mmCIF file of C-alpha atoms and ligand atoms in Angstrom:
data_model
loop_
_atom_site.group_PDB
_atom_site.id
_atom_site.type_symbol
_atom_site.label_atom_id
_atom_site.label_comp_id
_atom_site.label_asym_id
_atom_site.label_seq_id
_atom_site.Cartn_x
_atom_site.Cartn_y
_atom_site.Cartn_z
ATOM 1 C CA UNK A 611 -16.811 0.126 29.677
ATOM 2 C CA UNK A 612 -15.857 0.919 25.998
ATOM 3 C CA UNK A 613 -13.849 -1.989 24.713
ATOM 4 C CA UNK A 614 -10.568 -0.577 22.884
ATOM 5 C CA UNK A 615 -9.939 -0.534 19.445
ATOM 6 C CA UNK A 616 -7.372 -3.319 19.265
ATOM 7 C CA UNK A 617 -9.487 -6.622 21.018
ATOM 8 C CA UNK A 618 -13.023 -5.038 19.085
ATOM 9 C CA UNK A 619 -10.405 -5.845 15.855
ATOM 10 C CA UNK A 620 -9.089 -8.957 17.279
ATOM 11 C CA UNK A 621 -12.844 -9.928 17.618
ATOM 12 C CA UNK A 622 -13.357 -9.565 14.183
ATOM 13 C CA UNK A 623 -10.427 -11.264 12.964
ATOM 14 C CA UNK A 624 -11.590 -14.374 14.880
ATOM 15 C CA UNK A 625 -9.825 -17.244 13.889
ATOM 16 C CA UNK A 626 -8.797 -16.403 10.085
ATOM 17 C CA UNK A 627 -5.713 -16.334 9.128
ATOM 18 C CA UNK A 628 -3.334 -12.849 10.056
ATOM 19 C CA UNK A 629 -1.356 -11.201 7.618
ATOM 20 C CA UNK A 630 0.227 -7.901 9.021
ATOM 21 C CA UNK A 631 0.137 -4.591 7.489
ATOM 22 C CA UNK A 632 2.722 -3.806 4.893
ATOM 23 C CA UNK A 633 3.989 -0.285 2.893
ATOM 24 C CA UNK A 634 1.801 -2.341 -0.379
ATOM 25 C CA UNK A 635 -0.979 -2.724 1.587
ATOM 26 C CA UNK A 636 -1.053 0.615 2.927
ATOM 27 C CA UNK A 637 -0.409 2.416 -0.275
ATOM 28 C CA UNK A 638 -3.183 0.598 -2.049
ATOM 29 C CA UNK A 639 -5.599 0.982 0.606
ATOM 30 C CA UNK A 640 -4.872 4.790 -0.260
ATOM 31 C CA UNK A 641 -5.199 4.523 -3.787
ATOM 32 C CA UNK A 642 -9.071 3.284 -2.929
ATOM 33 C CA UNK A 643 -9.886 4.989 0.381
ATOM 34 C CA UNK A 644 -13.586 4.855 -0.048
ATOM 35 C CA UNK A 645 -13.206 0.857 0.084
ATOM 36 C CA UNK A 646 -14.670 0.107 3.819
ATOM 37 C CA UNK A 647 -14.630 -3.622 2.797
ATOM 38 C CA UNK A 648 -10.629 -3.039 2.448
ATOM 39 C CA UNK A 649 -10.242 -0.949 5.093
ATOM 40 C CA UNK A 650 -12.160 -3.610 8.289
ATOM 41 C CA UNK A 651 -9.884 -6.426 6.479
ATOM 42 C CA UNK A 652 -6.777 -4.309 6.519
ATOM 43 C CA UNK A 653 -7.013 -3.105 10.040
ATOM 44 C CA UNK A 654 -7.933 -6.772 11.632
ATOM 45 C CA UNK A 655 -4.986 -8.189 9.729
ATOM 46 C CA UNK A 656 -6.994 -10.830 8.057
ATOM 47 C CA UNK A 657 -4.836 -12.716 5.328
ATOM 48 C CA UNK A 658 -7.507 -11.537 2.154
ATOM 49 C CA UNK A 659 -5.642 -14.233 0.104
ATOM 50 C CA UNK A 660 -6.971 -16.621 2.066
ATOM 51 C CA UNK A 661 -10.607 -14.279 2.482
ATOM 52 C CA UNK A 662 -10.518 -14.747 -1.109
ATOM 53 C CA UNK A 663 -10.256 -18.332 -1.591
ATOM 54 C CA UNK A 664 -12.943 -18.782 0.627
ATOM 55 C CA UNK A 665 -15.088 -16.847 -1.117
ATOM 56 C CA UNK A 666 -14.364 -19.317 -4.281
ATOM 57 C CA UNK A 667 -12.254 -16.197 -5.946
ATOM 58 C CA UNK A 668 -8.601 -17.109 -5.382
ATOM 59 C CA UNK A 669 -6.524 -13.627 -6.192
ATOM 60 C CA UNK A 670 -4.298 -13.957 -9.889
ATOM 61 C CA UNK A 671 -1.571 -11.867 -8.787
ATOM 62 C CA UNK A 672 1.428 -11.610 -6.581
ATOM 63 C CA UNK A 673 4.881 -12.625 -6.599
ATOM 64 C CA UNK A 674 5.543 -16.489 -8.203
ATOM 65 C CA UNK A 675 7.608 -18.398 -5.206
ATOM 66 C CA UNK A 676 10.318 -18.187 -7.197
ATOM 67 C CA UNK A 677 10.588 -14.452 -7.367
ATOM 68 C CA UNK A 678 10.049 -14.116 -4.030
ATOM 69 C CA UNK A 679 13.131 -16.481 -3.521
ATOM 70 C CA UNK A 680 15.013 -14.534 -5.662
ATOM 71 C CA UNK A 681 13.822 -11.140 -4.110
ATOM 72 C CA UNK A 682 15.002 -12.533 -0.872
ATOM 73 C CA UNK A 683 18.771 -13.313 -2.400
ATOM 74 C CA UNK A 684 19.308 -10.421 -3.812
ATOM 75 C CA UNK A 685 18.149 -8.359 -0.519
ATOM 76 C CA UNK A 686 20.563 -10.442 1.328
ATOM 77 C CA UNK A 687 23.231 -10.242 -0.980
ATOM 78 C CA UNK A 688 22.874 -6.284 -0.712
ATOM 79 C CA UNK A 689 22.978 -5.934 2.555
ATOM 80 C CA UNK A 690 25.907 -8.742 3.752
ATOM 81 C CA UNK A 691 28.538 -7.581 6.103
ATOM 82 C CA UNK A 692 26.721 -4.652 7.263
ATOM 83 C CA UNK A 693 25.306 -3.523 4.198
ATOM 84 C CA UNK A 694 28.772 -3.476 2.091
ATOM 85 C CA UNK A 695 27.750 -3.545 -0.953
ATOM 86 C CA UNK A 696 25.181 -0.760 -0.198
ATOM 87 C CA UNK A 697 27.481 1.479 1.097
ATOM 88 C CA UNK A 698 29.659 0.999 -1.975
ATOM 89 C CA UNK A 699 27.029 1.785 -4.190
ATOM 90 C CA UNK A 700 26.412 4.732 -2.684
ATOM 91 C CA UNK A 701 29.524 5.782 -2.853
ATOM 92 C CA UNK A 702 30.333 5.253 -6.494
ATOM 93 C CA UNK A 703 26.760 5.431 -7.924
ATOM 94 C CA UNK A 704 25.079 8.086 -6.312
ATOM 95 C CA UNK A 705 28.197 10.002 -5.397
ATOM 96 C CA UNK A 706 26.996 10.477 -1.418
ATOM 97 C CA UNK A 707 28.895 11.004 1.297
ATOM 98 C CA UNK A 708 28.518 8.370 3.560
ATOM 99 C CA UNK A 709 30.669 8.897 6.637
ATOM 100 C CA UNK A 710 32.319 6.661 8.711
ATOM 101 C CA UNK A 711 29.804 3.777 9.319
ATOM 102 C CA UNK A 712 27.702 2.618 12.160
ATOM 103 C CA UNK A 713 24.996 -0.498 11.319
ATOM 104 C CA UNK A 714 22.520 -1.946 13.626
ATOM 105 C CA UNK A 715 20.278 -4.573 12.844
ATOM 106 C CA UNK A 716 16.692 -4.004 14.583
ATOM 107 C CA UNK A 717 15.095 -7.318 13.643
ATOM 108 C CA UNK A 718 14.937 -8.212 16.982
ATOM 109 C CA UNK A 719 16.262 -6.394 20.421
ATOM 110 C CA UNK A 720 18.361 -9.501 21.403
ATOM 111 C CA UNK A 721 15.414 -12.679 21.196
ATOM 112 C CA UNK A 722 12.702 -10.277 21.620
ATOM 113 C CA UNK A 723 11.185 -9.575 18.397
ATOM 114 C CA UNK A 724 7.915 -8.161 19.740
ATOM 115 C CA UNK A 725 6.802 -4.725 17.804
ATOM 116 C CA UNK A 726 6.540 -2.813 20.664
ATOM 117 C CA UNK A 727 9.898 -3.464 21.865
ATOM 118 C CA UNK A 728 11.338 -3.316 18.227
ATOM 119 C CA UNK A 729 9.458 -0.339 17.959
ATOM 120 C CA UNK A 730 10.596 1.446 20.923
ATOM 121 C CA UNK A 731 14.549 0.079 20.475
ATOM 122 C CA UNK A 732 14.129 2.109 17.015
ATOM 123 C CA UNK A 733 12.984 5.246 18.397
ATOM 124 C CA UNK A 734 15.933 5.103 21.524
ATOM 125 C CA UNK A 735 18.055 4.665 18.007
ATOM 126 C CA UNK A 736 16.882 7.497 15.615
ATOM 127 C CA UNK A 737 16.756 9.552 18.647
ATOM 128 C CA UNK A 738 20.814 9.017 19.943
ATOM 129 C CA UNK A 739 21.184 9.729 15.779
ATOM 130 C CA UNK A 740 19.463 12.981 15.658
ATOM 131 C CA UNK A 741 21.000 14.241 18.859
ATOM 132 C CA UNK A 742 24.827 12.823 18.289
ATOM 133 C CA UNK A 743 24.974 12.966 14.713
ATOM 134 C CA UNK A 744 25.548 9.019 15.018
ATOM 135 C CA UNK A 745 24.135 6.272 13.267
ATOM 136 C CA UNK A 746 24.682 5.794 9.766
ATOM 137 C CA UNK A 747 22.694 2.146 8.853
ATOM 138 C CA UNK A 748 19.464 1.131 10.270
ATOM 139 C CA UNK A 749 18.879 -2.272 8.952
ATOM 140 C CA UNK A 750 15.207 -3.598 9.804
ATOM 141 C CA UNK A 751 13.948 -0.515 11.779
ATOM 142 C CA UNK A 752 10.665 -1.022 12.624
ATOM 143 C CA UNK A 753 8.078 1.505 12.321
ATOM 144 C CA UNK A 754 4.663 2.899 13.426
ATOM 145 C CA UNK A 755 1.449 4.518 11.502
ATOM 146 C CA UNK A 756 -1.886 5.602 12.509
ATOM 147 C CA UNK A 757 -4.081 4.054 9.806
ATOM 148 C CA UNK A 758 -7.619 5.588 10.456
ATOM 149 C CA UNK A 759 -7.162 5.504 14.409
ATOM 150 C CA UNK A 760 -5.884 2.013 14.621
ATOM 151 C CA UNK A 761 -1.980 1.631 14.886
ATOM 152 C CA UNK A 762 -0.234 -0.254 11.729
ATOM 153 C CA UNK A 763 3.361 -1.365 12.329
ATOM 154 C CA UNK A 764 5.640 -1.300 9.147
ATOM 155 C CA UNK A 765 8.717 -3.739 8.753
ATOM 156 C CA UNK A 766 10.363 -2.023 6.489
ATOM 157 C CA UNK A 767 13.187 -4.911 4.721
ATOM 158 C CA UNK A 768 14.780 -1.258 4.338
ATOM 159 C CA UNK A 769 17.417 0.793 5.581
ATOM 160 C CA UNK A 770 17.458 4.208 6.905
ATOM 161 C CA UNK A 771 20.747 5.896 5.966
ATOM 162 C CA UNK A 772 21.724 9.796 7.619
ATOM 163 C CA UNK A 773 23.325 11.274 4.361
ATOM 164 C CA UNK A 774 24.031 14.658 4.607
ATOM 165 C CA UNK A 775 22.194 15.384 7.955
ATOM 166 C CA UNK A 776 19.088 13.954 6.788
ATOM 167 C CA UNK A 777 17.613 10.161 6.753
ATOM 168 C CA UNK A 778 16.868 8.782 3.543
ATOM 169 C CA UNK A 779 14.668 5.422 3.328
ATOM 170 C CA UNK A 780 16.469 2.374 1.165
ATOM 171 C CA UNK A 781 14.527 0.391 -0.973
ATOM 172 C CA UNK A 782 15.405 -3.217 -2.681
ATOM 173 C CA UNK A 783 14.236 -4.466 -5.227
ATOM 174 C CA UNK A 784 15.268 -7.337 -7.188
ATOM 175 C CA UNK A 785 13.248 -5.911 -10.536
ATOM 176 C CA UNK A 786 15.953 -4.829 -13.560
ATOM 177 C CA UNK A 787 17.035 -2.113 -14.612
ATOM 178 C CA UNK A 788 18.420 -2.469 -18.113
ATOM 179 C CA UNK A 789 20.206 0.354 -20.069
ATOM 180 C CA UNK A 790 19.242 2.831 -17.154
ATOM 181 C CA UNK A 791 14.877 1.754 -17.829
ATOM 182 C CA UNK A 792 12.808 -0.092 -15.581
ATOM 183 C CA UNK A 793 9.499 -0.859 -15.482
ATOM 184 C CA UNK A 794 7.501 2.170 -15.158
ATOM 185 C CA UNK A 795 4.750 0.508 -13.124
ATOM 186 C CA UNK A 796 7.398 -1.223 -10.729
ATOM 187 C CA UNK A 797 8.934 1.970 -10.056
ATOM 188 C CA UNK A 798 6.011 3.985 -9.326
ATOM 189 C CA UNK A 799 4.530 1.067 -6.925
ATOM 190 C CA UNK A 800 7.910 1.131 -5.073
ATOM 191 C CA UNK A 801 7.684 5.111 -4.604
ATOM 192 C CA UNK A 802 3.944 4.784 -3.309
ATOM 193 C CA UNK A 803 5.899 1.681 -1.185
ATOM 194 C CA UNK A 804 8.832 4.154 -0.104
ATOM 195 C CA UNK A 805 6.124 7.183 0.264
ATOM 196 C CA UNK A 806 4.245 4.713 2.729
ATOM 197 C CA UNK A 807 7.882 4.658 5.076
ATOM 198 C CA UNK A 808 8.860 7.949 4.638
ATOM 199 C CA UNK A 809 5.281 9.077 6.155
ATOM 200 C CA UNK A 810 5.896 6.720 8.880
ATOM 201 C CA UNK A 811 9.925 7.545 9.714
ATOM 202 C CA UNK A 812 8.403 11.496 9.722
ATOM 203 C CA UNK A 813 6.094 10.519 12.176
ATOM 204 C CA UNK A 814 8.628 8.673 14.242
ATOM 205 C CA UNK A 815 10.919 12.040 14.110
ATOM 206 C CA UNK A 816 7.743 14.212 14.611
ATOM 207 C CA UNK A 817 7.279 12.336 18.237
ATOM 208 C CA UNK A 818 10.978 13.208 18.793
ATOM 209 C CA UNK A 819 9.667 16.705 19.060
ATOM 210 C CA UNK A 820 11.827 17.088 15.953
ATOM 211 C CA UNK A 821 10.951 19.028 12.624
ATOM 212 C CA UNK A 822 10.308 15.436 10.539
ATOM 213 C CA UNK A 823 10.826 17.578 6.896
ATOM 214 C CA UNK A 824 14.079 18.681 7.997
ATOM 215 C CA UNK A 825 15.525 15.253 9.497
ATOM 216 C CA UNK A 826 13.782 12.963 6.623
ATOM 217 C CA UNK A 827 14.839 13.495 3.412
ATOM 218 C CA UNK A 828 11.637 13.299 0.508
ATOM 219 C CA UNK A 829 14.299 11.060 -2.154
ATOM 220 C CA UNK A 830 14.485 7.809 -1.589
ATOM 221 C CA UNK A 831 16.838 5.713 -2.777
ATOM 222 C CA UNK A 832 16.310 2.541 -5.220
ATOM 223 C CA UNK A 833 18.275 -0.418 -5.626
ATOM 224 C CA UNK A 834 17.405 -2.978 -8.370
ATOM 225 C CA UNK A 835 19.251 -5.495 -10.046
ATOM 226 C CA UNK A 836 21.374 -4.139 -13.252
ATOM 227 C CA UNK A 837 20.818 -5.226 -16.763
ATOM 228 C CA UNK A 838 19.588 -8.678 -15.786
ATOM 229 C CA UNK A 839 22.457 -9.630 -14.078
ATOM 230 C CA UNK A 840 22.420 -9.931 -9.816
ATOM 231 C CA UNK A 841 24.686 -7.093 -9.244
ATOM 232 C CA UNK A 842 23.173 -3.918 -8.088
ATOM 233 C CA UNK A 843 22.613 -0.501 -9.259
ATOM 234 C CA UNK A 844 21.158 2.457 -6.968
ATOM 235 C CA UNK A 845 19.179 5.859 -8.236
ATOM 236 C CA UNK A 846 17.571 8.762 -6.087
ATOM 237 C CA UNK A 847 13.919 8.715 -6.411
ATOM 238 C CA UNK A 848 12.166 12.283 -6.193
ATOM 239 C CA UNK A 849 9.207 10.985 -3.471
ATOM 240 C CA UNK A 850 6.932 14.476 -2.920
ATOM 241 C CA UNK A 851 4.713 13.597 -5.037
ATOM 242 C CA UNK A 852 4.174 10.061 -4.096
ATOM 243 C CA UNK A 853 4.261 11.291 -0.154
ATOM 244 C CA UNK A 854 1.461 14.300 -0.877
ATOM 245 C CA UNK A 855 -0.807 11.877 -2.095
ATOM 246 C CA UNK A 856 -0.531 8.969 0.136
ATOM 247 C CA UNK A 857 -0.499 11.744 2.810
ATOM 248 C CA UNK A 858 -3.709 13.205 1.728
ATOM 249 C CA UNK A 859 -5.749 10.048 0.991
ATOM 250 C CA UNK A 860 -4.456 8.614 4.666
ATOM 251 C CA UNK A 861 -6.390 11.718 6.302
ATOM 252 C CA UNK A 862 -9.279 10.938 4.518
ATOM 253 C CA UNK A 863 -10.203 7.508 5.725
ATOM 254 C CA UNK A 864 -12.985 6.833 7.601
ATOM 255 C CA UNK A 865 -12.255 6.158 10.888
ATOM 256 C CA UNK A 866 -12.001 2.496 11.514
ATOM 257 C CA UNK A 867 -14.237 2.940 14.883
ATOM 258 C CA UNK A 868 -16.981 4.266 13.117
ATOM 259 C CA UNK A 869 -17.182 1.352 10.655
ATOM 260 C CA UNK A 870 -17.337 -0.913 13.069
ATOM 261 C CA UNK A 871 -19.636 1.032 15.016
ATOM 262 C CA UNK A 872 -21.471 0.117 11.960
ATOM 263 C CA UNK A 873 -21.178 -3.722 11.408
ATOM 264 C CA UNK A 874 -23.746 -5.751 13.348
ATOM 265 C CA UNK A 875 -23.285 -7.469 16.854
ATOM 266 C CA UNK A 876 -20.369 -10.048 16.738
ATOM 267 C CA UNK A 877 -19.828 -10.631 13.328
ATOM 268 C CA UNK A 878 -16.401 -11.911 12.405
ATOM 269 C CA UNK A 879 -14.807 -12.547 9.187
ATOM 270 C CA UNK A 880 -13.426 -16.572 10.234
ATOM 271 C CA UNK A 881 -13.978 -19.613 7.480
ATOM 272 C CA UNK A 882 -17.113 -20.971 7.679
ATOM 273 C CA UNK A 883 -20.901 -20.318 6.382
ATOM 274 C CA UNK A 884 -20.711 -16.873 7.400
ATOM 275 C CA UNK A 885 -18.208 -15.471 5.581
ATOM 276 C CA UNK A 886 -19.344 -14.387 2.347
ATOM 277 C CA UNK A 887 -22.717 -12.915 3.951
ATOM 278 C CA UNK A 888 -20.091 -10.976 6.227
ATOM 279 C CA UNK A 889 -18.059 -9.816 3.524
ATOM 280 C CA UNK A 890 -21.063 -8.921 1.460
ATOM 281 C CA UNK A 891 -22.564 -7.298 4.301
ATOM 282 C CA UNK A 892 -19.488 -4.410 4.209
ATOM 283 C CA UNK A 893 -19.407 -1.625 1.568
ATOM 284 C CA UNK A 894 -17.379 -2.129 -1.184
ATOM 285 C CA UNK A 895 -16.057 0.062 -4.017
ATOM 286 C CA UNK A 896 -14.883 -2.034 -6.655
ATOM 287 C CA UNK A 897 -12.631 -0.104 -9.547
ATOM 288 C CA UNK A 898 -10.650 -2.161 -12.438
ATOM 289 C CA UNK A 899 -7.718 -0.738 -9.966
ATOM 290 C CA UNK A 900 -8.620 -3.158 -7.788
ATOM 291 C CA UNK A 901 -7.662 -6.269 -9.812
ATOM 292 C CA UNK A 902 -3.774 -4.617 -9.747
ATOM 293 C CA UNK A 903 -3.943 -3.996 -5.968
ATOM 294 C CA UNK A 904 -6.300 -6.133 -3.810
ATOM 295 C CA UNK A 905 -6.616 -9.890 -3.152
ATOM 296 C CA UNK A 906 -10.433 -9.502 -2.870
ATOM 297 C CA UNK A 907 -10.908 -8.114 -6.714
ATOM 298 C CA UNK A 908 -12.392 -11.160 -8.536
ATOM 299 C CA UNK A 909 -14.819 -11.591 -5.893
ATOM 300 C CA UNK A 910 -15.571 -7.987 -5.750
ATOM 301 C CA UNK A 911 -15.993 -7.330 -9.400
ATOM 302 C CA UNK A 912 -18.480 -10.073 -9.696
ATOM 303 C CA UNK A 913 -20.067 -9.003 -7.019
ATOM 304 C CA UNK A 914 -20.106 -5.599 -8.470
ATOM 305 C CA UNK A 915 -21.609 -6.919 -12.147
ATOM 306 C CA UNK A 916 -24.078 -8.860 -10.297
ATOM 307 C CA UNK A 917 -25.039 -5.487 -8.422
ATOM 308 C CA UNK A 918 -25.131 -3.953 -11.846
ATOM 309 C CA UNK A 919 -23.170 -0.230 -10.999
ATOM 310 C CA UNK A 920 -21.170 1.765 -13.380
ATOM 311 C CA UNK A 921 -18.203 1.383 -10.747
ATOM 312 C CA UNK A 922 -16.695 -1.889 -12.922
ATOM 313 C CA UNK A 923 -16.241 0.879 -15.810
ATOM 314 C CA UNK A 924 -13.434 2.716 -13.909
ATOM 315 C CA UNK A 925 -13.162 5.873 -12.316
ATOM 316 C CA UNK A 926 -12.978 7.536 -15.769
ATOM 317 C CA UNK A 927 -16.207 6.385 -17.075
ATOM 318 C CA UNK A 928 -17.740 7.272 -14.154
ATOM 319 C CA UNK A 929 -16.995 10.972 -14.157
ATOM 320 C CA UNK A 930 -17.851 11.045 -18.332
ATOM 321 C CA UNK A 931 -21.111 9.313 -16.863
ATOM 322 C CA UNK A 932 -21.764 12.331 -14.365
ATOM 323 C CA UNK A 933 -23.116 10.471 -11.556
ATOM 324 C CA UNK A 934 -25.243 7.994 -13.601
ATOM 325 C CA UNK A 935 -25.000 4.765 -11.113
ATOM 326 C CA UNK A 936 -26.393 1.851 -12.858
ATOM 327 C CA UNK A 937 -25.830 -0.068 -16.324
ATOM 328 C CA UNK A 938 -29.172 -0.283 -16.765
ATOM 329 C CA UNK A 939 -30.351 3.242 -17.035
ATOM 330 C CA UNK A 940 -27.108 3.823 -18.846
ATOM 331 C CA UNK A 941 -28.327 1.640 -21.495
ATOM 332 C CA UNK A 942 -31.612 2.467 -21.713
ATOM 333 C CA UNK A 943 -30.315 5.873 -22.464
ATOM 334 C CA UNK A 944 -27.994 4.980 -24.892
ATOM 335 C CA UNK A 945 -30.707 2.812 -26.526
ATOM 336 C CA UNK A 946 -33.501 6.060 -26.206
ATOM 337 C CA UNK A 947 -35.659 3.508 -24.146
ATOM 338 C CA UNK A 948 -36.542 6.159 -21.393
ATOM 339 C CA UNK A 949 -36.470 9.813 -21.440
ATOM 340 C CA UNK A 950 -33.698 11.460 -19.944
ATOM 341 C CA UNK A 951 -34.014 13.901 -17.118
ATOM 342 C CA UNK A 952 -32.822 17.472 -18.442
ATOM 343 C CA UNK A 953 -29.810 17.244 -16.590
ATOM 344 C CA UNK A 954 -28.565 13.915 -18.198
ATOM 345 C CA UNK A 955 -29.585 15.648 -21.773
ATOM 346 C CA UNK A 956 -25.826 15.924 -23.012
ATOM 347 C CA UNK A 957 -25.025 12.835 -21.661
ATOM 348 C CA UNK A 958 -27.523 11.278 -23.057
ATOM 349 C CA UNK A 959 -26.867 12.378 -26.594
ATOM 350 C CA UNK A 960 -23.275 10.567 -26.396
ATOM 351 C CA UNK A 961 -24.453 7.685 -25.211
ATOM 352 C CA UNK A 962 -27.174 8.061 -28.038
ATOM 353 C CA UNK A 963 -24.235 8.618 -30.337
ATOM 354 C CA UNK A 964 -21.452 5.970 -29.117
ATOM 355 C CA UNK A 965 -24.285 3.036 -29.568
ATOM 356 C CA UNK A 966 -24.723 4.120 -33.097
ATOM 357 C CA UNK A 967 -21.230 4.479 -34.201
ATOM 358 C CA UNK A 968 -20.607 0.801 -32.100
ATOM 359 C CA UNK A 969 -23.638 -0.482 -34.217
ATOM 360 C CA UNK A 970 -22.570 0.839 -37.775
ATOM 361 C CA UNK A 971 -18.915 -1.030 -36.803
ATOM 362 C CA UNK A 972 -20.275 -3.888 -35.852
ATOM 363 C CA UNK A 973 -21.742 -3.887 -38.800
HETATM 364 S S1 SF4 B 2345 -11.148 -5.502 -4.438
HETATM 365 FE FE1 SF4 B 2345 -12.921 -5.189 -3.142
HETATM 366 S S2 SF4 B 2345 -12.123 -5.066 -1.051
HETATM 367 FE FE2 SF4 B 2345 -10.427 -4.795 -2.425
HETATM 368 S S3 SF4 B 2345 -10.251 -2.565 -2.625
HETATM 369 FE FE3 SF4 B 2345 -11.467 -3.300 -4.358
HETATM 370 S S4 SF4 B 2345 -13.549 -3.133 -3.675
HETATM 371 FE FE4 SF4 B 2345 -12.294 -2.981 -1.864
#
C-alpha cells in the first residue's frame, strides 16, 4: 500500500522544528518555482530559520521583535470591537458601501482550533454569505491551497469583507504611508501576500460550485499606518497582475510526489550529522532573489559559489550569458583562454570587451 502524501511529509519533517505555510512563503516559493530544495522544506513545514542555523548560516532578515510587536498592536487596534475602526475607514476613506454589519471571528470554532474544523466552519460561512447575501466581516477565516498536490492551509490575520456583492480580502499592515507613498517594495510584497489569499478564497468559492471571479473581487484592500503616526489609512490595491502571476508559477511546480519519489530511502531533514548532506543532497536554484525571500539564502549562495554556476549572477546575467553555466568557462572566455564554440561567438566578444574596458578602469 502507497503511503499518502501527508505521513511520507511528516516522515521527512522528522523531529525539526514546524513552521506552517504562510501567504510570504507561498508567494516566494512562486517567485523561484524551480527551487526543489524550497519546495520539500515548504511542504514538510520545516522551520528553515532554524534549517539554516544548523547549517552554520543563520538567515539576516525578517521582522526585528519589536516590529513584530508593533505589527501585532496595530492589527489589534484595527480590528477592536468587531473591526470598528475598519469599517469606518471604509466608509470615509474608500467611500464603500458597507451595509449593515455582521462579524464573526473564525480563530477557533468554540475551543477547537484544528484547521480542518476551522476550515470547514469557514466554508459553512462563505457559503450562508453567497446564498443569503449575509455576512459582512470574516475575521480570521481560514483557508485552503493545493501547493503542488500537497494541501497548504493559510491563516490569513485578514478579513474578508462582501462590498458590493463581491468579497474583497483585507490586508494590515503596520508599514507607513506618509504623504499618500509607501514603500514600493512593501507594497508589492503585500499584493503577491494578498494575491496568495485571493487565489485561495477563489478556490474556496470555486468548491461552492460558484463562479470564484464573480464572488471575489481582484482589489484588495490595504491598511497601513498614516504618516508615522498609529492611526490608519486604507487604499484599493489593483491585484490581477499580482494574482496572474502567482497563479501561473503555482501550476508550474513540480509535483511534490515526484520529488520525493526522488530523495533516497528515509532521509529526513531533523538536527543532527545528517542534515547538511540532506539538504545538499536536494536541488537548489540559488538567485540574489533569494537573499530577499528565503531563510536558506546564505547557505545556498555559498553553496552555489563553491559549485561555481553563473546562477549567483542573477537571472539577468544569465539570459545575457545565453546558457553559459559556469564561471569558469565564462572567464576563460572573457580572458580568450579557450576558443569559443561558434554559437558563443557574440557572446564571447562582450565578454572579450567588458574585461578590457574593466581592465583600462582599473587602471
Ligand atoms: S535560498 Fe536556497 S532553498 Fe531558498 S529558494 Fe533560494 S535556492 Fe531555494
Amino acid at each position: 500500500m502507497t503511503t499518502p502524501l501527508p505521513a511520507r511529509l511528516d516522515r521527512l519533517r522528522g523531529t525539526a522544528t514546524a513552521c506552517r505555510h504562510n501567504a510570504r512563503t507561498i508567494a516566494a516559493l512562486t517567485a523561484n518555482p524551480g527551487c526543489a530544495r524550497r519546495a520539500l522544506l515548504d511542504a514538510a513545514a520545516v522551520d528553515k530559520t532554524v534549517i539554516a542555523r544548523e547549517l552554520g548560516f543563520p538567515p539576516r532578515f525578517g521582522q526585528s521583535q519589536f516590529a513584530i510587536t508593533r505589527g501585532n498592536a496595530f492589527e489589534a487596534m484595527v480590528k477592536a470591537n468587531g473591526c470598528a475602526e475598519l469599517l469606518a475607514l471604509l466608509r470615509t476613506e474608500l467611500d464603500l458601501s458597507v451595509p449593515e454589519v455582521e462579524y464573526y471571528d473564525l480563530a477557533s470554532v468554540g475551543d477547537n482550533t484544528a484547521n480542518a474544523v476551522r476550515y470547514r466552519r469557514t466554508r459553512q460561512l462563505f457559503d450562508h454569505a453567497v446564498v443569503t447575501g449575509e455576512g459582512t466581516l470574516f475575521d480570521h477565516p481560514l483557508l485552503r491551497l493545493d501547493i503542488a498536490g500537497a494541501t497548504a492551509y493559510l491563516e490569513p490575520d485578514v478579513v474578508a469583507l462582501r462590498l458590493g456583492g463581491q468579497f474583497h480580502v483585507v490586508e494590515i499592515k503596520s508599514f507607513a504611508v506618509v504623504d499618500g507613498q509607501a514603500d514600493p517594495a512593501q507594497v508589492a510584497a503585500a499584493a503577491r501576500q494578498s494575491a496568495v489569499y485571493v487565489i485561495a478564497l477563489r478556490e474556496l468559492i470555486a468548491d461552492l460550485g460558484e463562479d470564484p471571479d464573480a464572488l471575489v473581487s481582484h482589489n484588495g484592500i490595504l491598511v497601513c499606518t498614516n504618516d508615522f503616526t498609529n492611526r490608519p489609512t486604507a487604499a484599493l490595491v489593483d491585484l490581477r497582475k499580482q494574482i496572474a502571476v502567482v497563479g501561473r508559477q503555482l501550476s508550474r511546480l513540480t509535483s511534490i510526489e515526484q520529488l520525493l519519489d526522488e530523495l533516497p530511502d528515509g532521509v529526513s531533514f531533523e538536527p543532527g550529522p545528517e542534515l547538511a548532506r540532506t539538504v545538499a543532497g536536494i536541488d537548489a536554484r540559488y538567485t540574489p532573489e533569494c537573499m530577499a525571500s528565503c531563510e536558506l539564502a546564505f547557505a545556498c549562495r555559498a553553496e552555489a559559489r563553491q559549485e561555481g554556476t553563473v546562477d549567483v549572477l542573477g537571472r539577468g546575467v544569465c539570459d545575457d550569458l545565453g546558457g553559459l553555466e559556469d564561471m569558469a568557462t565564462v572567464l576563460a572566455l572573457a580572458d580568450g583562454s579557450v576558443e569559443p564554440p561558434a554559437e558563443f561567438d557574440d557572446i564571447a566578444r562582450l565578454l572579450r570587451q567588458a574585461r578590457r574596458m574593466r581592465l583600462e578602469i582599473a587602471g
